[in-house]
PDB file of C-alpha atoms in Angstrom:
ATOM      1  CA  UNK A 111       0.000   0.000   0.000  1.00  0.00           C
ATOM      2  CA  UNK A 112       2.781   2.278   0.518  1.00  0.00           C
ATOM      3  CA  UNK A 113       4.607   1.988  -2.562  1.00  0.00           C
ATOM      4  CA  UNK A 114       1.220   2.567  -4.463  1.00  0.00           C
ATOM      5  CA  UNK A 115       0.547   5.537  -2.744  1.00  0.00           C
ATOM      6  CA  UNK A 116       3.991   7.045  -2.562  1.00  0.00           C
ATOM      7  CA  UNK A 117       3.429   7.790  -6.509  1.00  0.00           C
ATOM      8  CA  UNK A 118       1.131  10.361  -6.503  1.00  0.00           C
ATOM      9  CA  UNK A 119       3.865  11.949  -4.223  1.00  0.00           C
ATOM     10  CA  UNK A 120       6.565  11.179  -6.791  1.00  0.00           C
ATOM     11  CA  UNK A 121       4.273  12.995  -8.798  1.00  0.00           C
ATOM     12  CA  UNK A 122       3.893  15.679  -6.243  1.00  0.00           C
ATOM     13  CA  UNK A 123       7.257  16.652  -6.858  1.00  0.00           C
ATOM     14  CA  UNK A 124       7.201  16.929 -10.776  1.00  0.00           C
ATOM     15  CA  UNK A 125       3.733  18.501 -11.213  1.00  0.00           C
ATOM     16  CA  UNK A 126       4.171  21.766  -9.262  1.00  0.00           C
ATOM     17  CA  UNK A 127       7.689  22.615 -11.405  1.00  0.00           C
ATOM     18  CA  UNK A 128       6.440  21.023 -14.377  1.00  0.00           C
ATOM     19  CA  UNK A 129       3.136  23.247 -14.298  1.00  0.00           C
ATOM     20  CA  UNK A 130       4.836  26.256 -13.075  1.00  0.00           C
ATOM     21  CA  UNK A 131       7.194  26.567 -15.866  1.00  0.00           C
ATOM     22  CA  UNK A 132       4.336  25.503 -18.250  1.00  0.00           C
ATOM     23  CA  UNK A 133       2.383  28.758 -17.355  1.00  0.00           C
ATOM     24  CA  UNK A 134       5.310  30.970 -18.054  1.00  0.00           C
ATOM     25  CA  UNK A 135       5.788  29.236 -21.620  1.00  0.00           C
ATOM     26  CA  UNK A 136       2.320  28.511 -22.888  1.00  0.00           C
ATOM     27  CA  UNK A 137       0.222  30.295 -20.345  1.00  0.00           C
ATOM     28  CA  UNK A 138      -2.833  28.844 -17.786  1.00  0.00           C
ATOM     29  CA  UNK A 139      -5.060  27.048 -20.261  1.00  0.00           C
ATOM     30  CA  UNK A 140      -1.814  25.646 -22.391  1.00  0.00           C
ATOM     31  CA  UNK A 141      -0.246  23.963 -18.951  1.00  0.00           C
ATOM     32  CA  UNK A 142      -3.361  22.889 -17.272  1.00  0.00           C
ATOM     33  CA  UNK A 143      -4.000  21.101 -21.220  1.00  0.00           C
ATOM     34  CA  UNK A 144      -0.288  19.836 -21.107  1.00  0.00           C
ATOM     35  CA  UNK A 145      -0.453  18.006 -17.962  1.00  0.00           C
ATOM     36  CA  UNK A 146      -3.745  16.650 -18.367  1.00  0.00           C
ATOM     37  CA  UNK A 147      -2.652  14.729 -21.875  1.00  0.00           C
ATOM     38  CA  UNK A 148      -0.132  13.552 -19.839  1.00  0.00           C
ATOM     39  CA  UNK A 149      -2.230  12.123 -16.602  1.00  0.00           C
ATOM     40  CA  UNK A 150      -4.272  10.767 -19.551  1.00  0.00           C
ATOM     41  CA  UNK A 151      -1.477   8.555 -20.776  1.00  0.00           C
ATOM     42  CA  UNK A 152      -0.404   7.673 -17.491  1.00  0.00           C
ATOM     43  CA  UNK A 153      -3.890   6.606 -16.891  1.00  0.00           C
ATOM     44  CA  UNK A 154      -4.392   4.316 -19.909  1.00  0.00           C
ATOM     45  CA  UNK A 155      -0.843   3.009 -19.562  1.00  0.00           C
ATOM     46  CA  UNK A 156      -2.140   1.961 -16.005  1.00  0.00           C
ATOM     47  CA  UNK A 157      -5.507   0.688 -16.521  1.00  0.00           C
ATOM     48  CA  UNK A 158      -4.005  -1.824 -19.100  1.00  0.00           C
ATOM     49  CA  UNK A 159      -1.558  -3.522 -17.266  1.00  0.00           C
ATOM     50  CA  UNK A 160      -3.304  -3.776 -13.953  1.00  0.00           C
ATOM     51  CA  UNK A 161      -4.922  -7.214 -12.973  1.00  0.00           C
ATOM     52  CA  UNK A 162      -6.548  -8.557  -9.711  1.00  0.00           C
ATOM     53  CA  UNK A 163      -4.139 -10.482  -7.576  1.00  0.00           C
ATOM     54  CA  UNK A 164      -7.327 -12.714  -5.709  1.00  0.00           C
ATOM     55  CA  UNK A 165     -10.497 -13.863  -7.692  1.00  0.00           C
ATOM     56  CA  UNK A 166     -13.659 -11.604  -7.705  1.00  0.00           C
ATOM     57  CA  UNK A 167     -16.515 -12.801  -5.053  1.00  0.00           C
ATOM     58  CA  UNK A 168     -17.960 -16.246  -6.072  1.00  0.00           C
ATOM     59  CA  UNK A 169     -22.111 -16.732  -6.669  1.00  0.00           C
ATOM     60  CA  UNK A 170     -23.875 -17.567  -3.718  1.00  0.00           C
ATOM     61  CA  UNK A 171     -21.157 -16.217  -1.630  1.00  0.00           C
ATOM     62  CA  UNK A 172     -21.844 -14.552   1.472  1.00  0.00           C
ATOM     63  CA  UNK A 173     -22.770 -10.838   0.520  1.00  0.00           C
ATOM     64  CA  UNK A 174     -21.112  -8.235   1.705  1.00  0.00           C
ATOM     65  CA  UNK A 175     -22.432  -6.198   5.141  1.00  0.00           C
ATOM     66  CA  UNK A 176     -24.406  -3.318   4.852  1.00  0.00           C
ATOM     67  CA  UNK A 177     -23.567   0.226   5.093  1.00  0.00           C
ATOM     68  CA  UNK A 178     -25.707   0.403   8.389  1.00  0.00           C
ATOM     69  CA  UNK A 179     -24.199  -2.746   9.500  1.00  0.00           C
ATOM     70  CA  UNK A 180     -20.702  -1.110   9.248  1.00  0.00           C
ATOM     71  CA  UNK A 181     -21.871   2.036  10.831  1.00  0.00           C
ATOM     72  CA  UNK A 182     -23.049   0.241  13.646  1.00  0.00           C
ATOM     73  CA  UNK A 183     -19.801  -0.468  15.022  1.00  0.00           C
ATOM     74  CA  UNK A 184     -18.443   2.238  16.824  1.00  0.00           C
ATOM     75  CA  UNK A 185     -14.941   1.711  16.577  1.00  0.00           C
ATOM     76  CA  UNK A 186     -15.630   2.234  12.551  1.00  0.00           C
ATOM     77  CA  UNK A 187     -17.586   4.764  12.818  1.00  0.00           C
ATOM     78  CA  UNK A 188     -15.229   6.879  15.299  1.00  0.00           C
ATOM     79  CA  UNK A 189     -12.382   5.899  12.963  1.00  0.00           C
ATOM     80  CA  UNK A 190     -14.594   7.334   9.627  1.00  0.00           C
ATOM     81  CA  UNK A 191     -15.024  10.652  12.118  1.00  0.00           C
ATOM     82  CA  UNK A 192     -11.249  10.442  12.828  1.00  0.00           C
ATOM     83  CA  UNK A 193     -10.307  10.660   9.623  1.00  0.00           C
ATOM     84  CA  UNK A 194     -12.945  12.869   8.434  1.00  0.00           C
ATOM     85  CA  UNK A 195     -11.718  15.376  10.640  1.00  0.00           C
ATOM     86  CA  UNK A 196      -7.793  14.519   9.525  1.00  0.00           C
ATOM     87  CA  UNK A 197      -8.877  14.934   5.805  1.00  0.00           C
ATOM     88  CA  UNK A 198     -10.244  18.021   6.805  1.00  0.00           C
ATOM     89  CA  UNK A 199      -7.305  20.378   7.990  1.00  0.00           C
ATOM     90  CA  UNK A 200      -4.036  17.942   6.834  1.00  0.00           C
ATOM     91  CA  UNK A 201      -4.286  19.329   3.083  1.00  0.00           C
ATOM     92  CA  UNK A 202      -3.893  23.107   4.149  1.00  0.00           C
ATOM     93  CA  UNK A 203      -0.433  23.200   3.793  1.00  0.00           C
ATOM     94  CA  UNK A 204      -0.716  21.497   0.379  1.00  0.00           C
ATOM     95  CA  UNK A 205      -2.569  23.794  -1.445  1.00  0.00           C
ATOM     96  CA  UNK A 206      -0.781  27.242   0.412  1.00  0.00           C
ATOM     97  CA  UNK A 207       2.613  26.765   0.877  1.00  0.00           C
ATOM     98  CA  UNK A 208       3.666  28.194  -1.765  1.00  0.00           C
ATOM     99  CA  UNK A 209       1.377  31.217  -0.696  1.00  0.00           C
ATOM    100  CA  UNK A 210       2.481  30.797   2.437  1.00  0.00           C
ATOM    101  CA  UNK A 211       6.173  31.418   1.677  1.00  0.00           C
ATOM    102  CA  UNK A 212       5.128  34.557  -0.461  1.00  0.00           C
ATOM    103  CA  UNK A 213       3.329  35.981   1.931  1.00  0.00           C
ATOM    104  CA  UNK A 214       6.318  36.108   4.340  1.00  0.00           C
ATOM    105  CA  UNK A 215       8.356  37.625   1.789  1.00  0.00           C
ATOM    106  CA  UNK A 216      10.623  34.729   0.713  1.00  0.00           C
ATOM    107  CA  UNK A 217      12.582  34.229  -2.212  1.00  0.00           C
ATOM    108  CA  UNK A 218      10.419  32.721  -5.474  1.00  0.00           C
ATOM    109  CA  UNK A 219      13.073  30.443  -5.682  1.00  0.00           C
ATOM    110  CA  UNK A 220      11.967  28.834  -2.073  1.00  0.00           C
ATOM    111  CA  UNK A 221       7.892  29.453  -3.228  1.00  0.00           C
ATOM    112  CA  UNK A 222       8.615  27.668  -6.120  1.00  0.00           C
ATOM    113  CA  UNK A 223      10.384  24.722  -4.601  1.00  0.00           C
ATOM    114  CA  UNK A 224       8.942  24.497  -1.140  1.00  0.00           C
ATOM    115  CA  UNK A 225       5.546  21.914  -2.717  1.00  0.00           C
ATOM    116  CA  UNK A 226       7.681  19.372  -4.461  1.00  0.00           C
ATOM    117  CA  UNK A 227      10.266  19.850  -1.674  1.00  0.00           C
ATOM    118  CA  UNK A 228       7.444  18.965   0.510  1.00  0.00           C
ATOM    119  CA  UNK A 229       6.206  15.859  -1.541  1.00  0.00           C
ATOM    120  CA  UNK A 230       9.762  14.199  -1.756  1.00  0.00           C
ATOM    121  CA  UNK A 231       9.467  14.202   2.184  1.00  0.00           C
ATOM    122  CA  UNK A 232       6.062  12.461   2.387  1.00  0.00           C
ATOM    123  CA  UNK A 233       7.543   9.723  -0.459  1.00  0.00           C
ATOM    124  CA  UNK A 234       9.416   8.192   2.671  1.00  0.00           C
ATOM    125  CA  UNK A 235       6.568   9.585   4.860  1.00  0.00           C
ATOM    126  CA  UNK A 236       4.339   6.843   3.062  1.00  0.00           C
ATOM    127  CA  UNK A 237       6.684   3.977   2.876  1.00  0.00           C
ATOM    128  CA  UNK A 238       8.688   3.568   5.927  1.00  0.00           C
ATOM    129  CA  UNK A 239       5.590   3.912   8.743  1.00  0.00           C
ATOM    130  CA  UNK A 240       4.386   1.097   5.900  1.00  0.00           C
ATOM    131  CA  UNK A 241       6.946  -1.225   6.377  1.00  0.00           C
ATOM    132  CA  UNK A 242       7.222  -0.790  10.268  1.00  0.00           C
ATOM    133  CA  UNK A 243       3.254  -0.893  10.325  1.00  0.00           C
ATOM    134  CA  UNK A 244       3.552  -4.631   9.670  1.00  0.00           C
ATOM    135  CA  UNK A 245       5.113  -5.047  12.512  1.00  0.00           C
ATOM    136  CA  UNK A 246       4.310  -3.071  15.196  1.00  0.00           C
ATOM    137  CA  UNK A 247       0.366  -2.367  14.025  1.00  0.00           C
ATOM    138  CA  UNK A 248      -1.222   0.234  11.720  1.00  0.00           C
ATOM    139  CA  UNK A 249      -3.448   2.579  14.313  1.00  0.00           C
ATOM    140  CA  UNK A 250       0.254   2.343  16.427  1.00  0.00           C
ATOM    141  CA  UNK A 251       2.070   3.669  13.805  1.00  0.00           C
ATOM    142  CA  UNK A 252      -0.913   6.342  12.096  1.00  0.00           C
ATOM    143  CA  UNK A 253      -1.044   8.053  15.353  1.00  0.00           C
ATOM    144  CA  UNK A 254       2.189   9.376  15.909  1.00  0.00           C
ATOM    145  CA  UNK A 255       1.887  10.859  12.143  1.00  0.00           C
ATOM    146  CA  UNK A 256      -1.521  12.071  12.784  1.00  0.00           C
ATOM    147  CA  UNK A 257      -0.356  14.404  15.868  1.00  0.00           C
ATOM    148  CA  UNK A 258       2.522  15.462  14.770  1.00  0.00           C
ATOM    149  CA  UNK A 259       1.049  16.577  11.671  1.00  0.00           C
ATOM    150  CA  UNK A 260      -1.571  18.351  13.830  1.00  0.00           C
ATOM    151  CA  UNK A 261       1.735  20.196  15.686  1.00  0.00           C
ATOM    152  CA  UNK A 262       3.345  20.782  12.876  1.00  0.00           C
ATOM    153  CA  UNK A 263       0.405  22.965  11.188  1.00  0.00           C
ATOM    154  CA  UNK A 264       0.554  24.848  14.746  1.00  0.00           C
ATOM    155  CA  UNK A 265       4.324  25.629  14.533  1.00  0.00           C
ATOM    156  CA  UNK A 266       3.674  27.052  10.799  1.00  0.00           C
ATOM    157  CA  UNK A 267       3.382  30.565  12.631  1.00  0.00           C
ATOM    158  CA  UNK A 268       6.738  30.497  13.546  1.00  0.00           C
ATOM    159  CA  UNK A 269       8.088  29.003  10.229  1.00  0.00           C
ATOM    160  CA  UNK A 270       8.376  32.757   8.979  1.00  0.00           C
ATOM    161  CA  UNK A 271      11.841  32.768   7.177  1.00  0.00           C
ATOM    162  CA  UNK A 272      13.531  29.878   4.613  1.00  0.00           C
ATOM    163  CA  UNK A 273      14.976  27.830   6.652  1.00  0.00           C
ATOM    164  CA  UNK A 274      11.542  27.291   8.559  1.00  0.00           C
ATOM    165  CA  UNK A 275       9.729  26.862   5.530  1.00  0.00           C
ATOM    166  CA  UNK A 276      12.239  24.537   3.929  1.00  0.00           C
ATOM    167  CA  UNK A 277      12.559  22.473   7.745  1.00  0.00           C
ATOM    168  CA  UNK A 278       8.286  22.703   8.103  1.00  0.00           C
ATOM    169  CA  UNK A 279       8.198  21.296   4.356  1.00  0.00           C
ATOM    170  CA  UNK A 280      10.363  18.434   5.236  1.00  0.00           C
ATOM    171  CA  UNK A 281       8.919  17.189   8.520  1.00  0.00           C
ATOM    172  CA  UNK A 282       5.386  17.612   7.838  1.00  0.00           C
ATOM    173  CA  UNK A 283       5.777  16.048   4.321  1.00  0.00           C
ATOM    174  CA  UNK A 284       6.711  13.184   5.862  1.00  0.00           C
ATOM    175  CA  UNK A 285       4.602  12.709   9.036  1.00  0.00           C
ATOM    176  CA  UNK A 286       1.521  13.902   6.700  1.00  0.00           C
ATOM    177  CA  UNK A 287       2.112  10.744   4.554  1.00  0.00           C
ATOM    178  CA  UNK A 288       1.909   8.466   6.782  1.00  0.00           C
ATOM    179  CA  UNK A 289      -1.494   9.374   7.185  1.00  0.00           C
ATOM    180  CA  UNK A 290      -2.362   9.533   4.049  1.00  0.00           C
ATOM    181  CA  UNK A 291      -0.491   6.069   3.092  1.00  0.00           C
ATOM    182  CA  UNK A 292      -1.914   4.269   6.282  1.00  0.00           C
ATOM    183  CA  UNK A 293      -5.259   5.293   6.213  1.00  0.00           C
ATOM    184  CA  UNK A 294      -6.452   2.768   4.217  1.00  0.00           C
ATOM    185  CA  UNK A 295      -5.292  -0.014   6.181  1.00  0.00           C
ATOM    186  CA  UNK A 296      -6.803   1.417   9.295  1.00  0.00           C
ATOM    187  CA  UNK A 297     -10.006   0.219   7.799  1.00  0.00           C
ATOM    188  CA  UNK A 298      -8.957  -3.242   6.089  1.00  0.00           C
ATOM    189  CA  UNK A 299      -7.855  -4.480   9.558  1.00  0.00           C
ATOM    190  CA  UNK A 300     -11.056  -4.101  10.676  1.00  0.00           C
ATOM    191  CA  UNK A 301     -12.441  -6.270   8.301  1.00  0.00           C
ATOM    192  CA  UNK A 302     -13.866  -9.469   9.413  1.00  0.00           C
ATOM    193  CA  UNK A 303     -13.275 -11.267   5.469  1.00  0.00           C
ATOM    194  CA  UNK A 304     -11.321 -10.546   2.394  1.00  0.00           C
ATOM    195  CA  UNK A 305     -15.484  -9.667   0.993  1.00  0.00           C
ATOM    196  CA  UNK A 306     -15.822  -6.609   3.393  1.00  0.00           C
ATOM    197  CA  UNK A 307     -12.127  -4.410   2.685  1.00  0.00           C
ATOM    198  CA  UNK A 308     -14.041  -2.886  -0.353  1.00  0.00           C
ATOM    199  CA  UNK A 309     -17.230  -2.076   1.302  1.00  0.00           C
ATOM    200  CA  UNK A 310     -15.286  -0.695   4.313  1.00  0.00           C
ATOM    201  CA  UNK A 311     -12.706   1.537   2.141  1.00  0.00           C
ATOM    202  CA  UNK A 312     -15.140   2.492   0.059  1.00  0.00           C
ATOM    203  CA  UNK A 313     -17.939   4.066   2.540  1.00  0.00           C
ATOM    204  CA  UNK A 314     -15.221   5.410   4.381  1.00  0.00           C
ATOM    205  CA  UNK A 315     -13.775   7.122   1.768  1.00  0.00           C
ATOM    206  CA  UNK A 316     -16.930   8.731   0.450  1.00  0.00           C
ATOM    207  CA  UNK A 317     -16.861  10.321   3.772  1.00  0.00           C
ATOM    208  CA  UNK A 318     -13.344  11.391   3.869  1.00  0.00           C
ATOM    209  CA  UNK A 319     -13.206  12.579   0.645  1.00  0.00           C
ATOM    210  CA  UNK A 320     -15.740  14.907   1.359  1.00  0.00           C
ATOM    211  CA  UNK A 321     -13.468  16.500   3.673  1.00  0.00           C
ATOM    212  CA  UNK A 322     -10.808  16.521   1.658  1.00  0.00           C
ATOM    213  CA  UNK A 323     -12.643  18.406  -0.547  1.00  0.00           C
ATOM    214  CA  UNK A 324     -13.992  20.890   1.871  1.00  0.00           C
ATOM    215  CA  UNK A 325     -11.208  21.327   3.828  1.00  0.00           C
ATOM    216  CA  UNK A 326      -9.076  23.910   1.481  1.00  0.00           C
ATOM    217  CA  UNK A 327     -11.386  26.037   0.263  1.00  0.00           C
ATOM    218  CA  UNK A 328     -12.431  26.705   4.305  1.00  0.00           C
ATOM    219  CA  UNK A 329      -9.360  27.286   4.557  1.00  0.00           C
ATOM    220  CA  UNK A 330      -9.523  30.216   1.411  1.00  0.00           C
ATOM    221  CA  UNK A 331     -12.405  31.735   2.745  1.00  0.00           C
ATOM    222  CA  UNK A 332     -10.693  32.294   6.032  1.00  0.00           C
ATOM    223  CA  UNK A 333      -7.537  33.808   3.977  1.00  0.00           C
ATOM    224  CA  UNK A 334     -10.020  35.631   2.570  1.00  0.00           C
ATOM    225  CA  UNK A 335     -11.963  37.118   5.456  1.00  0.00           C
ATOM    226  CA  UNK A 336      -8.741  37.780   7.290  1.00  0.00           C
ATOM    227  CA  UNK A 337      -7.607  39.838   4.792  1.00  0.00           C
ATOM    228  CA  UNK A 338      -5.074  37.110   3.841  1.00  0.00           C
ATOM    229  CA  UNK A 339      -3.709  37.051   7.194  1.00  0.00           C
ATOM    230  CA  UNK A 340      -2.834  33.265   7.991  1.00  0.00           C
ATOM    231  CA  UNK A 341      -3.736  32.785  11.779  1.00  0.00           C
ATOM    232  CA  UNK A 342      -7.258  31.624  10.736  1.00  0.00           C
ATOM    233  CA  UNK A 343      -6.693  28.670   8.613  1.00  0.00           C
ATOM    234  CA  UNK A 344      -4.114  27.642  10.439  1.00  0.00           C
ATOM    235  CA  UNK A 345      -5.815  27.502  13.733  1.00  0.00           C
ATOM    236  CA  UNK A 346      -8.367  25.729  12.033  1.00  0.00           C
ATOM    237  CA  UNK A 347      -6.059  22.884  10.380  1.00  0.00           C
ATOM    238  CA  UNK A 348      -4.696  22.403  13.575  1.00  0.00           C
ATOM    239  CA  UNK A 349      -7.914  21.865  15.508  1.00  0.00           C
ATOM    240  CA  UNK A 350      -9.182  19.946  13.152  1.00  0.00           C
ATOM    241  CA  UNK A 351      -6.278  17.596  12.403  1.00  0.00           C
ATOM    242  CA  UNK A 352      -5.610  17.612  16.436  1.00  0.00           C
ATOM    243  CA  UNK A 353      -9.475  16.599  17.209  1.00  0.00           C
ATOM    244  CA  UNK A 354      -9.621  13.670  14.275  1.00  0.00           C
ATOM    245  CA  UNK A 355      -6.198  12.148  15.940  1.00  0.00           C
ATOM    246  CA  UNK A 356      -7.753  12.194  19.542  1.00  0.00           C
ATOM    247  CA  UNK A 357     -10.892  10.516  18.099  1.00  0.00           C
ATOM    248  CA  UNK A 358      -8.260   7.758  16.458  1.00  0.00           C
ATOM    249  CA  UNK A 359      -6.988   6.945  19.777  1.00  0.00           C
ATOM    250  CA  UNK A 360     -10.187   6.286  20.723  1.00  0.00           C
ATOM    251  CA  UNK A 361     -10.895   4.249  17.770  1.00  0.00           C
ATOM    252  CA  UNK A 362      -7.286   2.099  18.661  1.00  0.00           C
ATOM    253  CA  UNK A 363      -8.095   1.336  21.987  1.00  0.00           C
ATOM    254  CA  UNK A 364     -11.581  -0.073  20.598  1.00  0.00           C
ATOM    255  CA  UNK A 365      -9.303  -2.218  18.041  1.00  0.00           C
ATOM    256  CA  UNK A 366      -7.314  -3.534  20.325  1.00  0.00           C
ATOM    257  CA  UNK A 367     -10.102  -4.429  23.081  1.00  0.00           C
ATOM    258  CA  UNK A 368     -11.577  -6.318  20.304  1.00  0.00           C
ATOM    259  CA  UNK A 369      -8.081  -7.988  18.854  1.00  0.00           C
ATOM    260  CA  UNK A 370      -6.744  -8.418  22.472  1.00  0.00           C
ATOM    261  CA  UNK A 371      -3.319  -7.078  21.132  1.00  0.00           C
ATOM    262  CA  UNK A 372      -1.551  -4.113  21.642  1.00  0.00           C
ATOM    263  CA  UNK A 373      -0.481  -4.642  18.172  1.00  0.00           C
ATOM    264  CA  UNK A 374      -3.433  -3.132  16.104  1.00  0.00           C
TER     265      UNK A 374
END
């Protein structure tokens, strides 16, 4: 799971250069048209060499549980919460670093690099907590990431000069992927059968993605409204990334009442 998902940070890195020197040569609409030919091919290049490692769900199998079956059990639904609220601040620095680092008046050389420096960070971020997850448990491994990621988005007030921005890029890149890298198999271990990971991932995700895709443009309005002072959206990152990770401790201890294992 952690190799798969420390791609999109791989391309994390190359995007942000690639489309910032795309707009200087062929302008918006000729870079945003560039890069999407190219997630195109990347995409069909994909979807024809992937296969399914285990055989699709036989007929007359037992079917898979029901969404209010799932939600039933709290320790799932206090994990979907957890990472709800995760999803909803973690992606702030993301989308306004780069703003960020203009704002406080550094060089465009550091604007420029300070995303992809940020995304070569979380490609270790989302492998190694992977490999150690195997052996020491997933939710014992996510929650270290989780609040330090939440601290992290705190300590962006005093990340005011290059070396703070470069040093803030770095860390949180990589604590920040092991959230995003782990996530999944938060909710796969709960799974009672191989039939329920999809069902599980998949409701869960509706959820989180939701977040994710609420959670920036919050963020902009509070910019916005605080006449693009920063102590807004950070504040509310932080609380939000800070309240999901107390909500997955709670979730943890439920996991490993019901596994009888520190290990979960």
């Amino acid at each position: 799971m952690g190799l798969t998902v420390s791609g999109s940070s791989l391309g994390g890195i190359i995007f942000p250069i690639m489309l910032n020197r795309l707009f200087i040569s062929q302008g918006f609409a000729g870079g945003v048209r560039s890069s999407a030919y190219l997630v195109l091919g990347c995409l069909a290049v994909s979807n024809l060499i992937m296969r399914p490692r285990l055989p699709g769900r036989k007929k007359g199998g037992s079917p898979p549980p029901s969404p209010l079956s799932l939600f039933k059990e709290p320790k799932y639904s206090i994990a979907v919460a957890a990472a709800f609220f995760i999803a909803l601040g973690i992606f702030f620095p993301f989308f306004y670093i780069q703003v960020y680092a203009e704002y406080n008046g550094l060089s465009q050389t550091v604007s420029f690099y300070s995303l992809a420096i940020l995304n070569a960070a979380s490609v270790f971020g989302r492998t190694l907590p992977n490999a150690l997850a195997d052996k020491y448990g997933v939710f014992n491994l996510i929650l270290p990431c989780c609040f330090s990621a939440s601290v992290l988005i705190f300590a962006m007030f005093g990340a005011t000069n290059a070396g703070g921005v470069i040093a803030f890029s770095i860390i949180f890149g990589f604590f920040s992927g092991g959230y995003v890298s782990l996530l999944s198999p938060v909710f796969i271990t709960m799974s009672k059968s191989v039939s329920e990971i999809g069902v599980r991932v998949g409701y869960a995700f509706i959820i989180v993605g939701i977040a994710a895709l609420i959670g920036t443009p919050i963020c902009g309005a509070l910019l916005v409204r605080t006449n693009n002072g920063f102590y807004a959206p950070i504040i509310f990152s932080g609380v939000a990334t800070a309240l999901g990770s107390g909500l997955l401790v709670v979730a943890r201890q439920l996991q490993a009442r019901d596994k009888n294992t520190w290990k979960v």
